Structures are given as C-alpha cells and as structure tokens.
Amino acid sequence: MNVLLVTHGSRGDVQPFLALASGLTAAGHTVTLMGPYTFVELARSAGVPYVPVLDGPLELYTDPVVRRANEDRRGLRGIVRGVQWFRRNRPQYVKLLDDLTAKVKAQPRPDVVVFAPWLPVQHLAEWLKVPAVPVCFQPGWVPTPDFVNPLAPGRLPASLSRASYAHAELPVRLLYGSALARVRCESLGLSDRGNKLSILSRPDGGPATVLQAFDPGVLPGTPRYPPTTHTTGFWHLPTTGDWRMPADLRAFLDAGERPVYIGFGSMAGSRAAAKSRAVLAAVRQAGVRAVIATGWGGVRAPDGEQGRDVDKVFFMDEVPHEEVFPHMAAIVHHGGAGTTASALRSGRPQVVCPFTFDQPFWARRMHALGLAPPPLPQYRLTAGRLAASLDRAVNDRELAEAAEQFALRTVTRNGVEKAVEVIETVVESRVHC
C-alpha cells in the first residue's frame, strides 16, 4: 500500500503517527507522514518520510489568551475564554487547511488516508477517491450508549450518554467555518453539500472505519461501539537504543532515591511563575527528588539553573518519556493522551493535573483505575495540594502495585500491529469491490 498519514498538534499527536508509520513500513508498505514543521527533526530521527505543514495553531501556545482558556473554562468566564480561544485559533486553522490542501494535492495518490479527526482530511480523501480512516486518541468521537461523551462541556446525566455525542464534531467545524466549503468548491471541485461530511461516514453514506488508539482497559466497563470502530491499544514507537541518557541526568538519578517526574507537556497555563514556585515548594514539602521537564508546560527553572541539581531538583527542557519514566518513582503530568499512555506503560503511579479537552477524562480514569490520587486540576494546583498528592503517589503501595499490574497487561497489546491489520483490510476490501 501507499499510505498517507496526516496529523497536527503537540508531540503527543505526532509521535503515535510516527509509531504507526514505522509499523506500516515494517509490514512492507510505503508511508508519508504530514505534520507540523516543529517535528521535522523528530520524524527524521524516527526514519519516517515527512512532509511539513504550517505550525499554525502551535504558534499560539504561549499566547496569554490561549493560555488562560486552556487552564480554566469553568462557568461564564470559561465560556468567554472559550470564545476568545476560537477567535485566536480560527485564522491559524484556516491557513493550515489551505496548506494541507496544497501539500496533499502535490503528493502521489495514496491508497488510503489516515488522519487526526480535528483535521477535515476526509474531504481531501473524497477528492482523491480513496478511503479515509480517522484516528481517535481519546473516546468522545464515536458514540456509545455506555458513558457520557468525555469531551462534552460540563457534567451530563448518564441518561444523555448517546445524545452527548450528537455534536462531537461541531467545534472542529466552527474552527474552519466557511473555509471548508470554499476549499471543497474552489480547490477540490467538490459539491458544497458535503462540507459537513462526518469523519464517521464515507461519502456514499456508509460507516467509515475508525481507529481508537488507546487501550480498551482504560475505558469504563466494556462500551458498545460499531463494528467498524477498532480500539487497538496505544501506539508506541519502538525503542531503537539510539538515545543516550545525558551524563548529568544519570548522575542525578544515581545520587539518591528515585525522583518523581513533573512535566505538563505542551500545555502552558497563564501563571507560569506562580506555578513554578508551587511545584518547587511541593517537592520540598513532600521530601522527594524531582526531574522537572520545562518545555512548553509553564514550569521554569530559576535563572541560571537550567539543567542543574537545585535543592534535589533536576531541570530538563524535554525528555523522551518512554526512556525516562521507568526510572521514576511517580509521574506528574497534565493528562494528555500521549503522556498518559507512556505513564501507563512505565508502570509508575501518576498524579494528573489536567488543563482542558480530554485531560480531565484521563485524570478521572487514572484515579478510577487505582493508578493515581484524585485529579488535581491546574486551577486548583497549590504547593500543599500537590505535595499531598506526591506523598501518596510515592508512598501508597496499593497505587504502585496497581500501576505495575496495569503495565503488564497493556504491554502485551500491540496497538500498532492491530492498526496496520485494520488499514490493510480497508484497502483490500476496496480493491476487491
């Protein structure tokens, strides 16, 4: 097969596609991945052919308005922040759509397009006359009667479970607005009647094949999904052995008890200085050592101390989760799907401090599964609360045992292999029609 993969967002949105690309290549297929310019080097190190597109919305991660909206969307103020978030992001997504369209049209025609659902790539696949397979990193896109859509705003009763999925794709359509109809008509020569084509439907009205790239064990119960929806397990990049732990990090790990990892990924809140003080105070209060990943996540080292051991703390700009998490006593993170997957695989207890989108759901699930203390949302993060959560994560033997057992179960499930099989079946069934 010739497979075109399309994604956009943070590392957690790109790295699973790199894992899928590696799996497809190993199975003998030709693969091209489209993603943001920011991750060109990451793709190169993974050996995946990569076509960069505009960073677009990634350029707004440090925007104060976007930061406030990401941190807290409760109540009327949260609604206002959400509207402001859309106004900031919409022009970026429209530019991204135009760039994606041009780049896809310049590629050799693939046999199938596999894409992230917040990119309206199903329309490009329709123009190419090939199947479109969306990849969902969190539940919330495919309806089930068994639990409320975790991406829905606010809390809804269980009786509204199926109804809560009715407008799952509405935020995506609002981001692109009339630009989608323009692209369909002017760039692709398609009818504007299809500008609301769901990721769950083929242009002929039949159900689309959907990949859910997470472990079914993280879901509440055994939800009922359509037979065209495949929950494969998480997608992990195979370790190549090329990464070498920096000598100063190795020295820090060897100098004492296992530290905790603290990092909030690509999510940056509006109170970076206050959050940094709270995190450092919590580490001191809990009496633990810590590796803190600064990156985009709003936690900063004191001036002049980047990369040094300060008060039992080691600061790094970025660390490969799969390589570093197993050396930790516990993982403190924001609850992004990718980081949650790596934390689960490491077999370490977690403390989840969610911002928005799917992160509160993952935080609740980690607690419900007995792998983490109760969620600590970013807007409630204080030194005392974080210290209490750290103390429990490091010292609660039940949490540690549950995390180890879950890791043993999830590591046996090869999500990439299952996804490759599904994609092969999609193309083969179309060829035989």
Tab-separated table of C-alpha atoms in Angstrom, residues 1-345:
chain	number	residue	atom	x	y	z
A	1	MET	CA	0.000	0.000	0.000
A	2	ASN	CA	0.876	3.650	-0.349
A	3	VAL	CA	-0.377	5.249	2.883
A	4	LEU	CA	-0.707	8.955	3.607
A	5	LEU	CA	-0.791	9.854	7.317
A	6	VAL	CA	-1.896	13.348	8.369
A	7	THR	CA	-1.737	14.791	11.886
A	8	HIS	CA	-1.129	18.070	13.690
A	9	GLY	CA	-0.662	19.298	17.243
A	10	SER	CA	1.762	18.572	20.047
A	11	ARG	CA	4.295	15.774	20.270
A	12	GLY	CA	1.572	13.578	21.733
A	13	ASP	CA	-0.370	13.983	18.473
A	14	VAL	CA	2.616	13.315	16.217
A	15	GLN	CA	4.577	10.575	17.952
A	16	PRO	CA	1.800	7.918	17.721
A	17	PHE	CA	1.620	8.550	13.967
A	18	LEU	CA	5.387	8.037	13.792
A	19	ALA	CA	4.840	4.719	15.547
A	20	LEU	CA	2.140	3.776	13.019
A	21	ALA	CA	4.403	4.837	10.149
A	22	SER	CA	7.160	2.596	11.486
A	23	GLY	CA	4.730	-0.317	11.774
A	24	LEU	CA	3.426	0.157	8.245
A	25	THR	CA	6.952	0.366	6.874
A	26	ALA	CA	7.939	-2.809	8.700
A	27	ALA	CA	4.922	-4.505	7.081
A	28	GLY	CA	6.253	-3.577	3.635
A	29	HIS	CA	4.147	-0.524	2.853
A	30	THR	CA	5.140	2.932	1.592
A	31	VAL	CA	4.331	5.707	4.054
A	32	THR	CA	4.343	9.507	4.042
A	33	LEU	CA	3.508	11.496	7.171
A	34	MET	CA	2.328	15.110	7.117
A	35	GLY	CA	2.694	17.115	10.303
A	36	PRO	CA	3.879	20.439	11.742
A	37	TYR	CA	7.280	21.909	10.916
A	38	THR	CA	8.092	21.767	14.647
A	39	PHE	CA	8.556	17.995	14.481
A	40	VAL	CA	10.688	17.644	11.352
A	41	GLU	CA	13.696	16.558	13.404
A	42	LEU	CA	11.627	14.087	15.449
A	43	ALA	CA	10.404	12.448	12.232
A	44	ARG	CA	13.934	12.392	10.813
A	45	SER	CA	15.260	10.628	13.921
A	46	ALA	CA	12.475	8.042	13.571
A	47	GLY	CA	13.343	7.497	9.901
A	48	VAL	CA	9.867	8.418	8.669
A	49	PRO	CA	9.346	10.307	5.352
A	50	TYR	CA	7.843	13.599	6.454
A	51	VAL	CA	6.091	16.463	4.675
A	52	PRO	CA	5.955	19.504	6.983
A	53	VAL	CA	2.972	21.829	7.030
A	54	LEU	CA	2.429	25.147	8.804
A	55	ASP	CA	2.766	25.094	12.573
A	56	GLY	CA	-0.324	27.320	12.619
A	57	PRO	CA	-2.082	26.920	15.986
A	58	LEU	CA	1.123	25.708	17.639
A	59	GLU	CA	2.382	29.293	17.393
A	60	LEU	CA	-0.349	30.327	19.866
A	61	TYR	CA	0.660	28.020	22.702
A	62	THR	CA	2.333	30.930	24.514
A	63	ASP	CA	-0.451	33.427	23.720
A	64	PRO	CA	-1.854	34.750	27.062
A	65	VAL	CA	-5.470	34.451	25.899
A	66	VAL	CA	-4.982	30.857	24.778
A	67	ARG	CA	-3.150	30.010	27.998
A	68	ARG	CA	-5.993	31.315	30.168
A	69	ALA	CA	-8.574	29.428	28.104
A	70	ASN	CA	-6.588	26.195	28.346
A	71	GLU	CA	-6.225	26.478	32.095
A	72	ASP	CA	-9.801	27.053	33.225
A	73	ARG	CA	-13.062	27.061	31.272
A	74	ARG	CA	-15.499	26.897	34.177
A	75	GLY	CA	-18.651	28.962	34.334
A	76	LEU	CA	-19.486	32.114	32.413
A	77	ARG	CA	-15.882	33.294	32.460
A	78	GLY	CA	-14.877	29.974	30.942
A	79	ILE	CA	-17.398	30.438	28.113
A	80	VAL	CA	-15.929	33.860	27.363
A	81	ARG	CA	-12.430	32.372	27.383
A	82	GLY	CA	-13.577	29.627	25.037
A	83	VAL	CA	-14.935	32.179	22.572
A	84	GLN	CA	-11.658	34.084	22.755
A	85	TRP	CA	-9.756	30.838	22.149
A	86	PHE	CA	-11.773	30.202	18.972
A	87	ARG	CA	-11.205	33.729	17.700
A	88	ARG	CA	-7.453	33.407	18.211
A	89	ASN	CA	-7.168	29.934	16.690
A	90	ARG	CA	-9.581	30.073	13.760
A	91	PRO	CA	-7.336	32.089	11.369
A	92	GLN	CA	-4.476	29.693	12.124
A	93	TYR	CA	-6.581	26.628	11.339
A	94	VAL	CA	-7.846	28.164	8.095
A	95	LYS	CA	-4.257	28.786	6.957
A	96	LEU	CA	-3.381	25.247	7.976
A	97	LEU	CA	-6.290	23.865	5.919
A	98	ASP	CA	-5.090	25.707	2.816
A	99	ASP	CA	-1.530	24.485	3.321
A	100	LEU	CA	-2.669	20.904	3.912
A	101	THR	CA	-4.789	21.004	0.765
A	102	ALA	CA	-1.889	22.210	-1.360
A	103	LYS	CA	0.540	19.672	0.117
A	104	VAL	CA	-1.860	16.726	-0.302
A	105	LYS	CA	-2.562	17.682	-3.919
A	106	ALA	CA	1.195	17.712	-4.581
A	107	GLN	CA	1.673	14.136	-3.301
A	108	PRO	CA	1.370	10.915	-5.321
A	109	ARG	CA	-2.112	9.487	-4.985
A	110	PRO	CA	-2.229	7.170	-1.931
A	111	ASP	CA	-4.356	4.072	-1.452
A	112	VAL	CA	-5.700	5.287	1.882
A	113	VAL	CA	-5.522	8.398	4.076
A	114	VAL	CA	-5.222	8.008	7.856
A	115	PHE	CA	-5.732	11.232	9.795
A	116	ALA	CA	-6.355	13.005	13.090
A	117	PRO	CA	-10.062	13.933	13.417
A	118	TRP	CA	-9.532	17.651	14.124
A	119	LEU	CA	-8.206	17.974	10.570
A	120	PRO	CA	-11.011	17.751	7.952
A	121	VAL	CA	-8.934	15.428	5.794
A	122	GLN	CA	-11.937	13.258	4.904
A	123	HIS	CA	-12.747	15.885	2.251
A	124	LEU	CA	-9.303	15.543	0.700
A	125	ALA	CA	-9.717	11.774	0.696
A	126	GLU	CA	-13.048	12.212	-1.082
A	127	TRP	CA	-11.291	14.252	-3.772
A	128	LEU	CA	-8.598	11.575	-4.050
A	129	LYS	CA	-11.334	8.885	-4.225
A	130	VAL	CA	-9.630	6.811	-1.518
A	131	PRO	CA	-10.782	5.623	1.935
A	132	ALA	CA	-10.338	7.941	4.901
A	133	VAL	CA	-9.561	6.385	8.297
A	134	PRO	CA	-9.733	8.736	11.299
A	135	VAL	CA	-7.546	8.077	14.338
A	136	CYS	CA	-9.016	8.993	17.730
A	137	PHE	CA	-6.607	9.317	20.640
A	138	GLN	CA	-9.446	9.694	23.133
A	139	PRO	CA	-13.034	8.471	23.376
A	140	GLY	CA	-15.566	11.128	22.516
A	141	TRP	CA	-15.688	10.974	18.739
A	142	VAL	CA	-17.558	7.674	18.316
A	143	PRO	CA	-20.953	7.463	20.064
A	144	THR	CA	-21.626	4.816	22.684
A	145	PRO	CA	-24.670	4.481	24.947
A	146	ASP	CA	-22.493	3.317	27.824
A	147	PHE	CA	-20.950	6.581	29.057
A	148	VAL	CA	-21.301	10.305	28.522
A	149	ASN	CA	-19.020	11.889	25.926
A	150	PRO	CA	-15.895	12.833	27.920
A	151	LEU	CA	-15.255	15.747	25.550
A	152	ALA	CA	-18.669	17.304	26.208
A	153	PRO	CA	-18.587	20.543	28.237
A	154	GLY	CA	-19.890	20.218	31.784
A	155	ARG	CA	-21.320	17.194	33.553
A	156	LEU	CA	-24.313	15.422	31.988
A	157	PRO	CA	-26.505	12.615	33.375
A	158	ALA	CA	-25.964	9.056	32.152
A	159	SER	CA	-29.400	9.140	30.504
A	160	LEU	CA	-27.942	11.564	27.936
A	161	SER	CA	-24.971	9.353	27.066
A	162	ARG	CA	-25.787	8.760	23.398
A	163	ALA	CA	-27.188	12.267	22.880
A	164	SER	CA	-23.970	13.796	24.232
A	165	TYR	CA	-22.139	12.675	21.080
A	166	ALA	CA	-24.532	14.389	18.666
A	167	HIS	CA	-22.355	17.453	18.182
A	168	ALA	CA	-18.909	15.932	18.816
A	169	GLU	CA	-17.510	17.404	15.596
A	170	LEU	CA	-19.141	20.823	15.910
A	171	PRO	CA	-16.073	22.548	17.446
A	172	VAL	CA	-13.954	21.349	14.526
A	173	ARG	CA	-16.472	22.690	12.002
A	174	LEU	CA	-16.605	26.020	13.830
A	175	LEU	CA	-12.812	26.295	13.641
A	176	TYR	CA	-12.827	26.077	9.849
A	177	GLY	CA	-16.208	27.713	9.198
A	178	SER	CA	-16.914	28.733	5.613
A	179	ALA	CA	-13.298	27.984	4.638
A	180	LEU	CA	-14.199	24.320	4.378
A	181	ALA	CA	-16.919	24.934	1.774
A	182	ARG	CA	-14.505	27.219	-0.092
A	183	VAL	CA	-11.811	24.538	-0.195
A	184	ARG	CA	-14.286	21.891	-1.327
A	185	CYS	CA	-15.687	24.034	-4.140
A	186	GLU	CA	-12.717	26.092	-5.307
A	187	SER	CA	-9.696	23.886	-4.577
A	188	LEU	CA	-11.178	20.402	-4.889
A	189	GLY	CA	-14.112	20.907	-7.241
A	190	LEU	CA	-16.470	19.041	-4.915
A	191	SER	CA	-20.072	19.844	-4.080
A	192	ASP	CA	-20.522	22.175	-1.121
A	193	ARG	CA	-23.326	19.891	0.070
A	194	GLY	CA	-20.689	17.615	1.565
A	195	ASN	CA	-18.963	20.257	3.657
A	196	LYS	CA	-20.398	18.672	6.824
A	197	LEU	CA	-19.268	15.163	5.962
A	198	SER	CA	-18.611	13.424	9.283
A	199	ILE	CA	-15.381	11.592	9.973
A	200	LEU	CA	-17.624	8.636	10.847
A	201	SER	CA	-19.184	8.422	7.377
A	202	ARG	CA	-17.945	7.642	3.894
A	203	PRO	CA	-19.059	9.934	1.061
A	204	ASP	CA	-21.551	7.222	-0.012
A	205	GLY	CA	-23.177	7.325	3.429
A	206	GLY	CA	-21.719	4.070	4.732
A	207	PRO	CA	-19.863	3.886	8.064
A	208	ALA	CA	-16.175	4.781	7.982
A	209	THR	CA	-13.558	2.603	9.611
A	210	VAL	CA	-12.279	4.292	12.786
A	211	LEU	CA	-9.133	3.552	14.788
A	212	GLN	CA	-9.178	4.311	18.511
A	213	ALA	CA	-5.511	4.398	19.506
A	214	PHE	CA	-5.867	3.701	23.211
A	215	ASP	CA	-6.086	0.658	25.447
A	216	PRO	CA	-9.633	-0.661	25.959
A	217	GLY	CA	-8.701	-1.297	29.580
A	218	VAL	CA	-8.754	2.436	30.343
A	219	LEU	CA	-12.450	2.744	29.451
A	220	PRO	CA	-15.258	2.397	31.976
A	221	GLY	CA	-16.703	-1.084	31.529
A	222	THR	CA	-16.964	-2.552	28.037
A	223	PRO	CA	-18.604	0.143	25.907
A	224	ARG	CA	-20.528	-0.835	22.803
A	225	TYR	CA	-19.051	0.574	19.601
A	226	PRO	CA	-19.967	-0.045	15.958
A	227	PRO	CA	-18.131	-2.994	14.347
A	228	THR	CA	-16.274	-0.503	12.131
A	229	THR	CA	-14.625	1.044	15.206
A	230	HIS	CA	-11.430	-0.681	16.354
A	231	THR	CA	-9.899	0.061	19.769
A	232	THR	CA	-6.375	-1.119	19.079
A	233	GLY	CA	-4.348	-0.237	22.154
A	234	PHE	CA	-1.856	2.616	22.454
A	235	TRP	CA	0.687	3.218	19.691
A	236	HIS	CA	4.257	3.295	20.955
A	237	LEU	CA	7.421	3.974	18.992
A	238	PRO	CA	9.811	1.021	19.231
A	239	THR	CA	12.913	1.842	21.233
A	240	THR	CA	15.974	1.830	18.985
A	241	GLY	CA	18.671	2.115	21.607
A	242	ASP	CA	19.967	5.282	19.920
A	243	TRP	CA	19.060	7.572	22.815
A	244	ARG	CA	21.770	8.078	25.395
A	245	MET	CA	20.902	9.470	28.787
A	246	PRO	CA	22.835	12.706	29.439
A	247	ALA	CA	25.632	12.226	31.929
A	248	ASP	CA	24.307	14.890	34.316
A	249	LEU	CA	20.854	13.256	34.404
A	250	ARG	CA	22.423	9.845	35.012
A	251	ALA	CA	24.482	11.299	37.850
A	252	PHE	CA	21.359	12.847	39.368
A	253	LEU	CA	19.455	9.540	39.210
A	254	ASP	CA	22.363	7.682	40.811
A	255	ALA	CA	22.762	10.237	43.608
A	256	GLY	CA	19.717	9.249	45.655
A	257	GLU	CA	16.252	7.750	45.785
A	258	ARG	CA	14.147	7.542	42.658
A	259	PRO	CA	12.801	11.008	41.806
A	260	VAL	CA	9.341	11.949	40.605
A	261	TYR	CA	8.839	13.296	37.104
A	262	ILE	CA	6.933	16.585	36.775
A	263	GLY	CA	6.002	17.971	33.381
A	264	PHE	CA	2.919	19.389	31.717
A	265	GLY	CA	3.789	18.702	28.092
A	266	SER	CA	2.689	21.250	25.531
A	267	MET	CA	0.106	22.833	27.817
A	268	ALA	CA	1.082	26.227	29.175
A	269	GLY	CA	-1.113	27.977	31.708
A	270	SER	CA	-1.368	31.655	32.492
A	271	ARG	CA	0.518	31.588	35.812
A	272	ALA	CA	3.929	30.241	34.893
A	273	ALA	CA	5.880	31.977	37.672
A	274	ALA	CA	3.358	31.118	40.400
A	275	LYS	CA	3.076	27.545	39.173
A	276	SER	CA	6.851	27.135	39.168
A	277	ARG	CA	7.021	28.330	42.784
A	278	ALA	CA	4.191	25.991	43.777
A	279	VAL	CA	5.803	22.978	42.104
A	280	LEU	CA	9.192	23.596	43.731
A	281	ALA	CA	7.565	24.172	47.127
A	282	ALA	CA	5.552	20.960	46.758
A	283	VAL	CA	8.719	18.990	46.023
A	284	ARG	CA	10.315	20.356	49.190
A	285	GLN	CA	7.215	19.748	51.313
A	286	ALA	CA	6.841	16.170	50.092
A	287	GLY	CA	10.529	15.480	50.695
A	288	VAL	CA	11.071	13.981	47.252
A	289	ARG	CA	13.599	14.433	44.482
A	290	ALA	CA	12.287	15.537	41.108
A	291	VAL	CA	13.088	15.666	37.413
A	292	ILE	CA	11.171	18.640	36.011
A	293	ALA	CA	10.604	18.991	32.278
A	294	THR	CA	10.182	22.663	31.469
A	295	GLY	CA	9.348	22.648	27.748
A	296	TRP	CA	6.058	24.351	26.862
A	297	GLY	CA	4.332	23.394	30.090
A	298	GLY	CA	4.766	26.574	32.075
A	299	VAL	CA	7.232	25.363	34.765
A	300	ARG	CA	10.537	27.187	34.712
A	301	ALA	CA	13.885	26.710	36.407
A	302	PRO	CA	15.320	29.587	38.460
A	303	ASP	CA	17.529	31.838	36.352
A	304	GLY	CA	20.874	30.271	35.611
A	305	GLU	CA	19.926	26.862	36.989
A	306	GLN	CA	18.674	25.086	33.862
A	307	GLY	CA	19.969	21.509	33.770
A	308	ARG	CA	21.484	21.632	37.279
A	309	ASP	CA	20.640	19.888	40.551
A	310	VAL	CA	18.964	22.563	42.654
A	311	ASP	CA	17.509	21.561	46.005
A	312	LYS	CA	17.096	17.945	44.867
A	313	VAL	CA	15.586	19.042	41.569
A	314	PHE	CA	16.912	18.419	38.066
A	315	PHE	CA	15.587	20.604	35.243
A	316	MET	CA	15.455	19.497	31.615
A	317	ASP	CA	13.900	21.146	28.592
A	318	GLU	CA	12.499	17.893	27.218
A	319	VAL	CA	12.896	14.182	27.900
A	320	PRO	CA	11.773	11.083	25.959
A	321	HIS	CA	9.030	9.707	28.190
A	322	GLU	CA	9.472	6.060	27.241
A	323	GLU	CA	13.150	6.213	28.211
A	324	VAL	CA	12.898	8.233	31.423
A	325	PHE	CA	9.566	7.300	33.051
A	326	PRO	CA	10.674	3.790	34.133
A	327	HIS	CA	13.417	5.404	36.261
A	328	MET	CA	10.901	7.497	38.216
A	329	ALA	CA	9.003	6.849	41.448
A	330	ALA	CA	5.874	8.580	40.113
A	331	ILE	CA	4.759	10.634	37.117
A	332	VAL	CA	3.124	14.057	37.481
A	333	HIS	CA	1.604	15.193	34.194
A	334	HIS	CA	-1.237	17.081	32.524
A	335	GLY	CA	-3.232	14.103	31.299
A	336	GLY	CA	-2.606	14.350	27.570
A	337	ALA	CA	-3.370	11.086	25.794
A	338	GLY	CA	0.241	10.510	24.714
A	339	THR	CA	1.774	11.217	28.116
A	340	THR	CA	-0.897	9.105	29.825
A	341	ALA	CA	-0.048	6.209	27.506
A	342	SER	CA	3.657	6.468	28.351
A	343	ALA	CA	2.930	6.755	32.075
A	344	LEU	CA	0.733	3.638	31.948
A	345	ARG	CA	3.421	1.714	30.089
